[in-house]
Coordinates of C-alpha atoms in Angstrom, one line a residue:
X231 CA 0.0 0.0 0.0
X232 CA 2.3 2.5 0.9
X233 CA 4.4 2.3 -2.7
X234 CA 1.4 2.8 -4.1
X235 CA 0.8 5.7 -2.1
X236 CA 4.1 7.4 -2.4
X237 CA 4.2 6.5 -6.7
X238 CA 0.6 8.4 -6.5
X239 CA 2.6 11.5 -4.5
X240 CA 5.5 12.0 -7.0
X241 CA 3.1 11.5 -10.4
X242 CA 1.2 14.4 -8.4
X243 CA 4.3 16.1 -8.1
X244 CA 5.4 16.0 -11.3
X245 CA 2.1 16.9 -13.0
X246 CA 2.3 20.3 -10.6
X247 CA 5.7 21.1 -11.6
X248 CA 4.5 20.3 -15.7
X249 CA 1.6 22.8 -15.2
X250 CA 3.9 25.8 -13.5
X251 CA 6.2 24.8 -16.1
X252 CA 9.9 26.7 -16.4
X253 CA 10.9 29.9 -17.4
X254 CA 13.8 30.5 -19.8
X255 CA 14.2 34.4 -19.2
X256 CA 17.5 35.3 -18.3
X257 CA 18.4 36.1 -14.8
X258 CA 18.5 40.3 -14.5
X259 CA 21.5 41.7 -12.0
X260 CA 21.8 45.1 -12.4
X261 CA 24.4 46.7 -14.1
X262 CA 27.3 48.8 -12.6
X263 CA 27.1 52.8 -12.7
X264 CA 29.2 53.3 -15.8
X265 CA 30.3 56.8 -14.0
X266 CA 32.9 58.1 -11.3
X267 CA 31.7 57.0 -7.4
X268 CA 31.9 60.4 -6.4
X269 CA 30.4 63.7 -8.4
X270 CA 33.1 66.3 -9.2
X271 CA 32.6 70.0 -6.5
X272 CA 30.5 68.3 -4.5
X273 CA 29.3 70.7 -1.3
X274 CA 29.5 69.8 2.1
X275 CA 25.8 68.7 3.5
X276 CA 25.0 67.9 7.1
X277 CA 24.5 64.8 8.5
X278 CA 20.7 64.8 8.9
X279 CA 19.9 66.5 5.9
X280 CA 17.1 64.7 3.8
X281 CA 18.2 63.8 0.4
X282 CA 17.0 66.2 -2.0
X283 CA 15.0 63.4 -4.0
X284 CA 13.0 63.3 -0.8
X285 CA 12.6 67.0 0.1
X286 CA 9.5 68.1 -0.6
X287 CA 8.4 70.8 -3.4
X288 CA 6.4 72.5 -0.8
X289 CA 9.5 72.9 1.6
X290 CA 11.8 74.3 -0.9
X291 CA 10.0 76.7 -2.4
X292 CA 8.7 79.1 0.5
X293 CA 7.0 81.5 -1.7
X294 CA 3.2 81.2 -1.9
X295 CA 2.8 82.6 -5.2
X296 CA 5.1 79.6 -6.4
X297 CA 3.5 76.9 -4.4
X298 CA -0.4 77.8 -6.2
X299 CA 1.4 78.0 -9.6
X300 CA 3.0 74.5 -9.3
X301 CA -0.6 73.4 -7.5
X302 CA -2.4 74.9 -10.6
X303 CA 0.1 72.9 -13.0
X304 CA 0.0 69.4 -11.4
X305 CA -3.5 69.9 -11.9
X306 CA -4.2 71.4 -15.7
X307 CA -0.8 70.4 -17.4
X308 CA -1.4 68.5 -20.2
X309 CA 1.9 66.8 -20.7
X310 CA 1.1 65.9 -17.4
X311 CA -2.0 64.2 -18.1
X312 CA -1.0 62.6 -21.2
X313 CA 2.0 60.8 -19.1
X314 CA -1.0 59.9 -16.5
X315 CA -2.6 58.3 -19.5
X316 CA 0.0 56.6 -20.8
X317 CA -0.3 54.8 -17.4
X318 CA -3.5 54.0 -17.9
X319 CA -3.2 52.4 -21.1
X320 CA 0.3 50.6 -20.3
X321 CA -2.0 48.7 -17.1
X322 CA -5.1 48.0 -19.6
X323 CA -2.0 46.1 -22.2
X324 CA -0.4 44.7 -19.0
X325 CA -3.8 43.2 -18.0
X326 CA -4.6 41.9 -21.4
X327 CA -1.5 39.7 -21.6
X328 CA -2.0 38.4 -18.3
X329 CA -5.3 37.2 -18.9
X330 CA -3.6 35.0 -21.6
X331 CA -2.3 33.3 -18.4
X332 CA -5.9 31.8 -17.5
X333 CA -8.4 30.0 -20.1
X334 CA -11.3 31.6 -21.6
X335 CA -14.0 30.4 -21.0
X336 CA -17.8 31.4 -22.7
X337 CA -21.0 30.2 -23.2
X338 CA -22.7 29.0 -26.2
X339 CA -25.9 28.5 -27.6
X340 CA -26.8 28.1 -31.2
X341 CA -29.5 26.3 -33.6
X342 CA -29.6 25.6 -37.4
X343 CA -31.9 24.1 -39.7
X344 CA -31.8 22.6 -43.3
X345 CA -33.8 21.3 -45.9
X346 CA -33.0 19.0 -48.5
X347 CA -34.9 18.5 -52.1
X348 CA -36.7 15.3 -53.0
X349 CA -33.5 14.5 -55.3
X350 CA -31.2 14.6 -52.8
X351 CA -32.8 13.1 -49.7
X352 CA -32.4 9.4 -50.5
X353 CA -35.6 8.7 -49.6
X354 CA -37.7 10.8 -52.6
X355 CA -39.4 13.3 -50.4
X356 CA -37.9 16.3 -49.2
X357 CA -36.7 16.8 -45.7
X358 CA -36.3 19.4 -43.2
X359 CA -33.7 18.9 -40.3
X360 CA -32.8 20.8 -36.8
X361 CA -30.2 20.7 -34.9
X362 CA -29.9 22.9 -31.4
X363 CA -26.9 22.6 -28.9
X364 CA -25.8 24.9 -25.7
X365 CA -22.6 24.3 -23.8
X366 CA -19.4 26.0 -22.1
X367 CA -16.0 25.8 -22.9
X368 CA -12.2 27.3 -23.3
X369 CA -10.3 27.5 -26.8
X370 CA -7.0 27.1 -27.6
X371 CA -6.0 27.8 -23.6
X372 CA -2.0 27.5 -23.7
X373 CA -0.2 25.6 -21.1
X374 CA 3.3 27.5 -20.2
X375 CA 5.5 24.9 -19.5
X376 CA 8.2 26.6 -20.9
X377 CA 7.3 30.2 -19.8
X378 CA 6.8 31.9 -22.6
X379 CA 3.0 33.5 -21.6
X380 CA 4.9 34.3 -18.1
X381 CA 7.9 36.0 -20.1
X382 CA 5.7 38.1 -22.3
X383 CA 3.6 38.9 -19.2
X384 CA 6.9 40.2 -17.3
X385 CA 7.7 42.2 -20.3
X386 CA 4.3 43.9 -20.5
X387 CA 4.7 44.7 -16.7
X388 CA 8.1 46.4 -16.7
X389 CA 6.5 48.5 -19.8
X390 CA 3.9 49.3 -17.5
X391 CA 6.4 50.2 -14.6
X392 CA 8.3 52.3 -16.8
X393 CA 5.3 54.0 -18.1
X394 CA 4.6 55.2 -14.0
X395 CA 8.4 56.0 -13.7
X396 CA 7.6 58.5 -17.1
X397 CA 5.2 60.2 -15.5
X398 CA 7.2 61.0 -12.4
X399 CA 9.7 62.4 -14.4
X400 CA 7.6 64.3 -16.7
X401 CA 5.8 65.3 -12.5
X402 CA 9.2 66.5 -11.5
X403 CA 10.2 68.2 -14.7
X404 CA 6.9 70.2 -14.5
X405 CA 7.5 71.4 -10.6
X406 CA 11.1 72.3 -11.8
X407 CA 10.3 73.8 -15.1
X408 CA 6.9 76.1 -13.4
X409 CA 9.6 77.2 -11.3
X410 CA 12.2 78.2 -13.2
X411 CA 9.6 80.0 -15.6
X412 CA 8.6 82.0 -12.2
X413 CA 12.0 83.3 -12.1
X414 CA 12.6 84.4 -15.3
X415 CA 9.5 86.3 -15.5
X416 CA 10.8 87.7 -12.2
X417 CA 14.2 88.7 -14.0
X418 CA 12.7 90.2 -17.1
X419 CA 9.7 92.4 -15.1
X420 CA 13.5 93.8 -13.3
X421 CA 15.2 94.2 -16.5
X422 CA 11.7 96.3 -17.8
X423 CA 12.0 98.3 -14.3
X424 CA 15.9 99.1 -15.2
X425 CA 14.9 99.6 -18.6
X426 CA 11.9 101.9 -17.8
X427 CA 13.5 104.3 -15.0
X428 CA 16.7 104.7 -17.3
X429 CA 15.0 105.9 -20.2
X430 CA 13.1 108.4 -17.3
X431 CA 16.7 109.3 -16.5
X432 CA 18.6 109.3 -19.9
X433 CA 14.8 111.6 -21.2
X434 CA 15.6 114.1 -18.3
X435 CA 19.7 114.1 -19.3
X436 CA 18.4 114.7 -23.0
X437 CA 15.8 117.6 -21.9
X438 CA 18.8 119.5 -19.9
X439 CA 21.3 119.4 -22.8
X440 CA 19.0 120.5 -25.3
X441 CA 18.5 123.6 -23.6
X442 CA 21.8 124.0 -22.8
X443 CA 22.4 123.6 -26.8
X444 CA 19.6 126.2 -27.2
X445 CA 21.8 129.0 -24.8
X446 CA 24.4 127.6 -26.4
X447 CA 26.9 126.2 -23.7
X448 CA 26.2 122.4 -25.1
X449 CA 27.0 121.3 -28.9
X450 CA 24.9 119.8 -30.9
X451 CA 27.3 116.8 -31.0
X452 CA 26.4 116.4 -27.2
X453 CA 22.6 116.5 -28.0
X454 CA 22.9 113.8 -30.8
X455 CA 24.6 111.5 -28.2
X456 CA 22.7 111.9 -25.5
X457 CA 19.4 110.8 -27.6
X458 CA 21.1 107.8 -28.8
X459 CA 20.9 107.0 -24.9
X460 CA 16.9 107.9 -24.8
X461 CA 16.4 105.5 -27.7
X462 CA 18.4 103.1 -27.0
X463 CA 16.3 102.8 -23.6
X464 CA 13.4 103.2 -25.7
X465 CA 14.3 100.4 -27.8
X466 CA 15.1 98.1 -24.9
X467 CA 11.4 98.9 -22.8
X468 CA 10.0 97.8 -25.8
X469 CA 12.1 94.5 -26.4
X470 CA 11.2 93.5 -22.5
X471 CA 7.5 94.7 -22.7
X472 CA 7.5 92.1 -25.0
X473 CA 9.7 89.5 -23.5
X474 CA 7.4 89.8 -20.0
X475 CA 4.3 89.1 -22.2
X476 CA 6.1 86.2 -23.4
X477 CA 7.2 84.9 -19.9
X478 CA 3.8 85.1 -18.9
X479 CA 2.5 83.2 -22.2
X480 CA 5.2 80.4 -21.4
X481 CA 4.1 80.3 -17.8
X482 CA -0.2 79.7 -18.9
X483 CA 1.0 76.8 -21.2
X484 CA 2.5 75.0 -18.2
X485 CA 0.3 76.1 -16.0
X486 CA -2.6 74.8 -18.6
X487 CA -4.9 77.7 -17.5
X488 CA -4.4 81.5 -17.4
X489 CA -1.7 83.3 -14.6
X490 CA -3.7 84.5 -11.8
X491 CA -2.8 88.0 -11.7
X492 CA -2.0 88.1 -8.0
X493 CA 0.3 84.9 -8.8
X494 CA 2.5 87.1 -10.7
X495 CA 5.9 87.9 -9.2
X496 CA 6.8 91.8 -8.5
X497 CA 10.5 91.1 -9.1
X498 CA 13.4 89.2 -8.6
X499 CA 15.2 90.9 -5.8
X500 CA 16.5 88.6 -3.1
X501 CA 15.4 85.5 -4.8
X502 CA 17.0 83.6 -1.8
X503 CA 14.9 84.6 1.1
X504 CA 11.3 85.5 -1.1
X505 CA 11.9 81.7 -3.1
X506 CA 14.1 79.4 -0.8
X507 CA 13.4 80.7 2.3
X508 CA 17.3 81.3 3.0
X509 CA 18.4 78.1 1.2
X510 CA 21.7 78.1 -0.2
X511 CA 22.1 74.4 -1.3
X512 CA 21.0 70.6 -1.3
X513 CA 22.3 67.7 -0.1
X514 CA 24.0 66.0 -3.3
X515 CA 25.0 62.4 -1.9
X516 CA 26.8 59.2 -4.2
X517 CA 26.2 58.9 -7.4
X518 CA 25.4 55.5 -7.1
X519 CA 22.0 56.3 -4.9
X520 CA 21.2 59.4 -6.3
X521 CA 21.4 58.5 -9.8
X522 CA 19.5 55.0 -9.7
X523 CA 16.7 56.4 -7.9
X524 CA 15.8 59.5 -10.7
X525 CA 12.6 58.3 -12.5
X526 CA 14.4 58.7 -15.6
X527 CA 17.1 56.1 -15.2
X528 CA 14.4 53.9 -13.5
X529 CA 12.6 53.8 -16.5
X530 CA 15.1 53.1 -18.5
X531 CA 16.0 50.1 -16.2
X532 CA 12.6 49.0 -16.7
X533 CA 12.7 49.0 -20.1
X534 CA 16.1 46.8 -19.6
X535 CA 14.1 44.6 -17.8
X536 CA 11.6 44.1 -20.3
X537 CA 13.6 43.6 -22.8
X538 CA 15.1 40.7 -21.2
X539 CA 12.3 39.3 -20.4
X540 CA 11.5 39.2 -23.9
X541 CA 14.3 36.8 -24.8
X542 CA 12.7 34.1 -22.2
X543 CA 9.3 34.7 -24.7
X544 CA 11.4 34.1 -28.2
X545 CA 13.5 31.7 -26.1
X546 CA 10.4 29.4 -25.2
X547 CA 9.4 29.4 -29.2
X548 CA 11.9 26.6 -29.5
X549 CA 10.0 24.1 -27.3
X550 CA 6.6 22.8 -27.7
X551 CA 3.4 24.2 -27.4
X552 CA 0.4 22.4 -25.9
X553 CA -2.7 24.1 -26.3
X554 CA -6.2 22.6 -25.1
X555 CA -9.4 23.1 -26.7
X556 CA -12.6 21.6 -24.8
X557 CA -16.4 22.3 -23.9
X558 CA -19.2 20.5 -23.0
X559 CA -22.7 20.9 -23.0
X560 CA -25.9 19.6 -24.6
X561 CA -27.6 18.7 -28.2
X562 CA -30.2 17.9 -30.1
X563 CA -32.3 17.4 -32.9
X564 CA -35.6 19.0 -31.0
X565 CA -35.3 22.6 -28.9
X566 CA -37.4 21.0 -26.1
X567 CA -35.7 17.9 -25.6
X568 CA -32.0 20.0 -26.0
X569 CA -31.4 19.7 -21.8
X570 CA -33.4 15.9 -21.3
X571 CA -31.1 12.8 -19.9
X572 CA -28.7 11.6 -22.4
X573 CA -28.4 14.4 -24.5
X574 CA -25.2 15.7 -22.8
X575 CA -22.2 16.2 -25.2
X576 CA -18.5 16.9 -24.8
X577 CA -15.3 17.5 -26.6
X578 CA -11.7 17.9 -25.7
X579 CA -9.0 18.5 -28.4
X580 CA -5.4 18.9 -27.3
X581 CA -2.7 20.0 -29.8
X582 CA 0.8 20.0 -29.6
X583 CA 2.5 22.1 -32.0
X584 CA 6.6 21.5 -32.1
X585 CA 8.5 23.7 -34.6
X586 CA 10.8 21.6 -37.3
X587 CA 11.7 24.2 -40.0
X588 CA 10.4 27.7 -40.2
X589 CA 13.6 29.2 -42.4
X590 CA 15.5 30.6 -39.2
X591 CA 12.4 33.0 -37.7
X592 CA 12.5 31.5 -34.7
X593 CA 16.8 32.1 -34.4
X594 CA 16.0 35.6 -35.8
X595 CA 13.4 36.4 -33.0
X596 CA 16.2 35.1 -30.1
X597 CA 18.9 37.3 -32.0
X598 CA 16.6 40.2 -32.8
X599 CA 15.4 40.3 -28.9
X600 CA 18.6 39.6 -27.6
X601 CA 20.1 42.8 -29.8
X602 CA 17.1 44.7 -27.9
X603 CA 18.2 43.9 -24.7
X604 CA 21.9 45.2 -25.5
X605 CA 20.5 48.3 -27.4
X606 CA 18.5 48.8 -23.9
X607 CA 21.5 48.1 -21.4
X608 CA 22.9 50.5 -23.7
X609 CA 20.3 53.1 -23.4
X610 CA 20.2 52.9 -19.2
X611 CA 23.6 53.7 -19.1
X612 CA 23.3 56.3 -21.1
X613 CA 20.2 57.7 -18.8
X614 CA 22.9 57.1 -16.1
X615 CA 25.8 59.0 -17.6
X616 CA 23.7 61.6 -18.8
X617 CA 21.8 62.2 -15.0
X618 CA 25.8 62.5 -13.6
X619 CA 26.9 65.2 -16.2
X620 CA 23.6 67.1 -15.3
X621 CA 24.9 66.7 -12.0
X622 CA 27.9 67.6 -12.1
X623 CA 27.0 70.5 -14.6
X624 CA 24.7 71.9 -12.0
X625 CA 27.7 71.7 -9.4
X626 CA 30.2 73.1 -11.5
X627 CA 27.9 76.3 -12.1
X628 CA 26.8 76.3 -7.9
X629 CA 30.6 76.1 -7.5
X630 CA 31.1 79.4 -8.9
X631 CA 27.8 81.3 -9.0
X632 CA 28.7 83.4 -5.8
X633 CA 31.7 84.2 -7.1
X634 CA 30.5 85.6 -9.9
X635 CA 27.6 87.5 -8.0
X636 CA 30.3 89.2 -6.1
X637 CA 32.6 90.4 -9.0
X638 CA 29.4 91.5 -10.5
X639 CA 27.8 93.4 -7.4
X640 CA 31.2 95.3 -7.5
X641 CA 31.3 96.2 -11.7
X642 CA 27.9 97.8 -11.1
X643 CA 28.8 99.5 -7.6
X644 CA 33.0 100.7 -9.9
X645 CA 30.4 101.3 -12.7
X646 CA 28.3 103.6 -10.6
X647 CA 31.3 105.5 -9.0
X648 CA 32.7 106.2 -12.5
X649 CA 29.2 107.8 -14.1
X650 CA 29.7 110.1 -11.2
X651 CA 32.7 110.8 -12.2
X652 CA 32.3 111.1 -15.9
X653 CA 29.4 113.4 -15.1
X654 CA 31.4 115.6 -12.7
X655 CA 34.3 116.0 -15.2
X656 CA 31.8 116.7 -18.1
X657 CA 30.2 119.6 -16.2
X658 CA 33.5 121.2 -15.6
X659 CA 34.4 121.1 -19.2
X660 CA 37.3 118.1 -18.4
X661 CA 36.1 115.4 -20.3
X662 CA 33.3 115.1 -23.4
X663 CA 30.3 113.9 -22.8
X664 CA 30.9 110.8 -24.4
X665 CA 32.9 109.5 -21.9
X666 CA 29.8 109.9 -19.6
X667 CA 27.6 108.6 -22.5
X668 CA 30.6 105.9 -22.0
X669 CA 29.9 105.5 -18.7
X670 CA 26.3 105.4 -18.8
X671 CA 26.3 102.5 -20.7
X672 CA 28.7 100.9 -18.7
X673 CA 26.7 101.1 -16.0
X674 CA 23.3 99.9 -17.9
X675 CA 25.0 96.7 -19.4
X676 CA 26.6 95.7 -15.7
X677 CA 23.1 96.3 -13.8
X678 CA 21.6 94.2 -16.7
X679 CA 24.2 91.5 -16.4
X680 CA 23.7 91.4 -12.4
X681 CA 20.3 90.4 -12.8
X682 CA 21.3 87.7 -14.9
X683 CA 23.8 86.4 -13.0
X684 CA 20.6 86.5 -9.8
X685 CA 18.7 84.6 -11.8
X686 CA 21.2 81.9 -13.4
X687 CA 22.0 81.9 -9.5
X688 CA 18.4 80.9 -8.2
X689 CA 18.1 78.7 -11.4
X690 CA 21.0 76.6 -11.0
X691 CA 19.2 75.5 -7.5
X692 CA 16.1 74.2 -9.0
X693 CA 18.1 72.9 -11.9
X694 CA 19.6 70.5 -9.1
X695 CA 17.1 70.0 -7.3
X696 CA 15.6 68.8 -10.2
X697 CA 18.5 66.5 -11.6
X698 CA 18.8 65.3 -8.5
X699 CA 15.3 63.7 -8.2
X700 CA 13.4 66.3 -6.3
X701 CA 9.9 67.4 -7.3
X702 CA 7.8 63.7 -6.8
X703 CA 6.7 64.7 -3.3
X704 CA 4.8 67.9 -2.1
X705 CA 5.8 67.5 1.9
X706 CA 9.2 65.9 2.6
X707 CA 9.0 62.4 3.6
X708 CA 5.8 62.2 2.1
X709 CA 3.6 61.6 -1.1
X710 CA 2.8 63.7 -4.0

């Protein structure tokens, strides 16, 4: 008895292990970071600082205005809700090609009738004939003994992870890019204001020397000279009443609905303090956490991971494939006698389908998805190499931002100090007045340049906060 028992245990067995059948994917390790271990002016961070992937939009940017813009985005951007879509769709194909992992099974009912001539009867009259059936049953339900339903269903999952790891990076692109759009509508209302109170100034300059030409104590060399100052600043009002209007139109297309009007920034000034609250920089971290955990480079590894799981699907096209076809039900000749005793029918057709010769498709397939898996690996490292050089860009630029401010701060304050000059020597008949037309310009061009360097300064902080993987969550340590 108990041989008979134990034989009965191990057919079990094996039948078990048959149905789960094998996979033939290959096993996935990920690849090395092909980048340096550490990222190049990399600033000091305390201990307990939370990673800038994890620091929330909400607690960088202090600035209210900011925060509803951003809120407005995340909710109207269309970019943004075509990524969201492309979700949806990737988890309706994901779910599709799982259900090819369980059989189909329907319900059928159907009835026909005939009728034959006289002449072709057989029995010289004519005849008319019914037949009615009803039953249930699964077609052509694949067993996967070689894993290739469970390899294509892999693949179609990692497509669908990659899909959500696209639309967190589009997410944080969107926070980054509302942001930076803030700021340079911020720069350019300043540069209007400079332009705007220097043509006041340079129209009051031109006033005085034309009626100093009309006494005659000025020339009308000095007048000419000092209008190609009023129009110059004439010139430039215009060019940034239009770039505002532009800032603004670039801001409603992220935003996906109109600026609010009280949303609108009244200037640059200390960007620091009225954006970042004070905040000077982020934590930055190894390369080899910081990079791997950017949506971007996740994707890509999803996409890697799909990709190989494809080769266990052409892999399996080698082996067999069993598929079973079966229903039962009832039939017969009479509609009211279609469900009576003995009219049960059933039929079960199994077919085994083992590939001889197809001309070298099946080789092709391996070699084609085993080409896609290398032009993947291929493509995550690039996502890899190319997140570290945005990195270390962003670093070089924080590196020597501040330097820059400075030398800048001081051209415009030597700048000033030598108008002053130029103007005092012109009124004593020292110098010409181009030297203070000299001068003036000077001092246009370096206040123009030190809001610039302001903004590249505030920039290059969102720029890494964004390329560092910042922007997914609204609070820090929590959701978006």
């Amino acid at each position: 008895m108990k041989p008979i028992i134990t034989t009965a245990t191990r057919c079990a067995a094996l039948l078990a292990a048959l149905l789960q059948g094998c996979s033939l994917m290959p096993s996935y390790d990920r690849p090395a970071a092909p980048v340096p271990a550490q990222f190049p002016a990399q600033p000091a961070a305390a201990d307990d600082a939370a990673p800038a992937a994890d620091l929330g939009w909400h607690d960088l940017f202090v600035d209210e205005k900011l925060r509803e813009l951003i809120r407005l985005a995340l909710a109207n951007n269309r970019d943004l809700r075509v990524a969201a879509l492309n979700i949806e769709k990737a988890r309706a194909l994901y779910r599709v090609q799982r259900a090819a992992s369980l059989p189909t099974v329907n319900a059928s009912a159907s009835g026909s009738g005939s009728r034959l001539a006289a002449d072709q009867s057989g029995t010289g009259n004519a005849m008319v004939t019914h037949s009615y059936s009803a039953g249930v049953g699964f077609s052509a339900y694949e067993l996967d003994l070689f894993g290739r339903v469970r390899s294509l269903n892999e693949q179609a999952l990692q497509t669908f992870f990659a899909r959500e790891e696209t639309r967190r990076s589009a997410h944080i692109s969107l926070v980054a890019e509302v942001a930076s759009a803030y700021l340079a509508l911020a720069a350019d209302q300043d540069r209007l204001r400079l332009a705007r109170e220097t043509l006041r100034v340079q129209g009051e300059s031109y006033a005085l020397t034309r009626r100093s030409a009309e006494v005659g104590v000025a020339s009308e060399l000095t007048v000419r000279q000092a209008q190609t100052s009023v129009e110059t600043a004439r010139g430039d009002v215009a060019d940034y009443t239009a770039q505002v209007a532009q800032d603004r139109n670039a801001l409603a297309l992220l935003l996906g609905t109109e600026v609010p009007e009280r949303c609108l920034p009244a200037g640059l000034g200390d960007v620091t303090t009225a954006v970042f609250g004070g905040r000077d920089t982020l934590p930055v971290g190894l390369p080899s956490t910081v990079l791997q955990r950017r949506p971007d480079v996740l994707a890509a590894e999803r996409q890697l991971q799909a990709a190989n799981a494809n080769i266990g699907a052409a892999r399996a096209a080698f082996y067999p494939r069993i598929a079973l076809t079966a229903s039962a039900g009832y039939g017969s000749t009479q509609l009211d006698q279609l469900f009576k005793d003995g009219h049960g029918v059933w039929s079960f057709v199994p077919q085994v389908t083992l590939p001889i010769f197809d001309g070298g498709a099946n080789r092709a397939d391996l070699a084609g998805a085993r080409v896609d898996r290398d032009i993947a690996l291929a493509q995550y490292e690039q996502s890899i190499q190319t997140a570290f050089r945005e990195v270390a860009d962003a670093l070089a630029v924080r590196a020597t931002i501040d330097d820059r401010l400075g030398a800048q701060q001081a051209l415009v304050e030597a700048s000033g100090a030598s108008l002053q000059l130029s103007e005092a020597r012109f009124q004593r008949g020292v110098d010409s007045y181009l030297n203070v037309l000299d001068s003036q310009r000077t001092l246009y061009a370096a206040q123009q340049t030190l809001i610039g360097v302001r903004l590249n300064r505030a920039s290059n902080l969102v720029t890494l906060y964004k390329v560092l993987g910042g922007g997914w969550s609204e609070r820090t340590g929590g959701g978006s």
